Structures are given as structure tokens and as C-alpha cells.
Amino acid sequence: MILSMSGVVLLGIIVFLFFRKDGLKASHAFVSALFGFFLAGTAIAPSIQAGTTSLAGLLGGIKF
């Protein structure tokens, strides 16, 4: 749950920065949010979540 909340916050900040700096239109942000919302309800959502969790684990295991 913590990973998904931090991911949502991070993606929200990125969208906000695109909106403020790179000219992202509000309609594009709205369509992207709707796409994510509806994608979460599909059969592919568990695969996306598993891939994201795997990637986070891989990145978390990197030692500098």
C-alpha cells in the first residue's frame, strides 16, 4: 500500500510539472487519468501491478 501511494504521489507531481512547465493541456491530463482509472479495472491490471512491484524490488536492491 505504501508503494502504491508513493507511486501515485510521484506520478501526480510529474503530471503537475508537465502541466505547469511543458504545456500539458488539462484535457490531456483528464484523459490520462480516465485511462488509468479504467485500465485499473481490466484483467491486465494485476500484471501491471506485478511488473511494477518487480521493478520496484529490482531498483530497491541496487547497491551504490
CSV table of C-alpha atoms in Angstrom, one decimal:
chain,number,residue,atom,x,y,z
A,1,MET,CA,0.0,0.0,0.0
A,2,ILE,CA,2.8,2.4,0.8
A,3,LEU,CA,4.5,1.7,-2.6
A,4,SER,CA,1.3,2.4,-4.5
A,5,MET,CA,0.6,5.6,-2.6
A,6,SER,CA,4.1,6.9,-3.1
A,7,GLY,CA,3.8,6.0,-6.8
A,8,VAL,CA,0.6,7.9,-7.1
A,9,VAL,CA,2.1,10.9,-5.4
A,10,LEU,CA,5.2,10.8,-7.6
A,11,LEU,CA,3.1,10.4,-10.8
A,12,GLY,CA,0.9,13.3,-9.6
A,13,ILE,CA,3.9,15.5,-9.2
A,14,ILE,CA,5.2,14.6,-12.6
A,15,VAL,CA,1.8,15.4,-14.2
A,16,PHE,CA,1.7,18.7,-12.3
A,17,LEU,CA,5.1,19.6,-13.6
A,18,PHE,CA,4.2,18.7,-17.1
A,19,PHE,CA,1.1,20.8,-16.8
A,20,ARG,CA,3.0,23.8,-15.5
A,21,LYS,CA,6.2,23.7,-17.5
A,22,ASP,CA,5.8,21.7,-20.7
A,23,GLY,CA,2.3,22.8,-21.7
A,24,LEU,CA,0.3,19.7,-20.8
A,25,LYS,CA,-3.3,20.6,-21.5
A,26,ALA,CA,-5.9,19.9,-18.8
A,27,SER,CA,-7.9,17.8,-21.2
A,28,HIS,CA,-4.8,15.6,-21.8
A,29,ALA,CA,-4.3,15.1,-18.1
A,30,PHE,CA,-8.0,14.3,-17.7
A,31,VAL,CA,-8.0,11.7,-20.5
A,32,SER,CA,-4.8,10.2,-19.0
A,33,ALA,CA,-6.4,9.9,-15.6
A,34,LEU,CA,-9.5,8.3,-17.1
A,35,PHE,CA,-7.4,5.9,-19.0
A,36,GLY,CA,-5.6,4.9,-15.8
A,37,PHE,CA,-8.8,4.6,-13.9
A,38,PHE,CA,-10.4,2.3,-16.5
A,39,LEU,CA,-7.2,0.3,-17.0
A,40,ALA,CA,-7.2,-0.5,-13.3
A,41,GLY,CA,-10.5,-2.3,-13.8
A,42,THR,CA,-9.3,-4.6,-16.6
A,43,ALA,CA,-7.8,-8.1,-16.5
A,44,ILE,CA,-4.4,-6.7,-17.2
A,45,ALA,CA,-4.2,-4.6,-14.0
A,46,PRO,CA,-2.7,-7.5,-11.9
A,47,SER,CA,0.0,-8.0,-14.4
A,48,ILE,CA,0.8,-4.3,-14.5
A,49,GLN,CA,0.9,-4.2,-10.7
A,50,ALA,CA,3.1,-7.3,-10.5
A,51,GLY,CA,5.5,-5.8,-13.1
A,52,THR,CA,5.7,-2.5,-11.2
A,53,THR,CA,6.3,-4.3,-7.9
A,54,SER,CA,9.0,-6.4,-9.5
A,55,LEU,CA,10.7,-3.3,-11.0
A,56,ALA,CA,10.5,-1.5,-7.6
A,57,GLY,CA,12.1,-4.5,-5.9
A,58,LEU,CA,14.8,-4.6,-8.6
A,59,LEU,CA,15.6,-0.9,-8.2
A,60,GLY,CA,15.4,-1.2,-4.4
A,61,GLY,CA,18.1,-3.9,-4.5
A,62,ILE,CA,20.7,-1.9,-6.3
A,63,LYS,CA,23.6,-1.1,-4.1
A,64,PHE,CA,25.6,2.1,-4.8
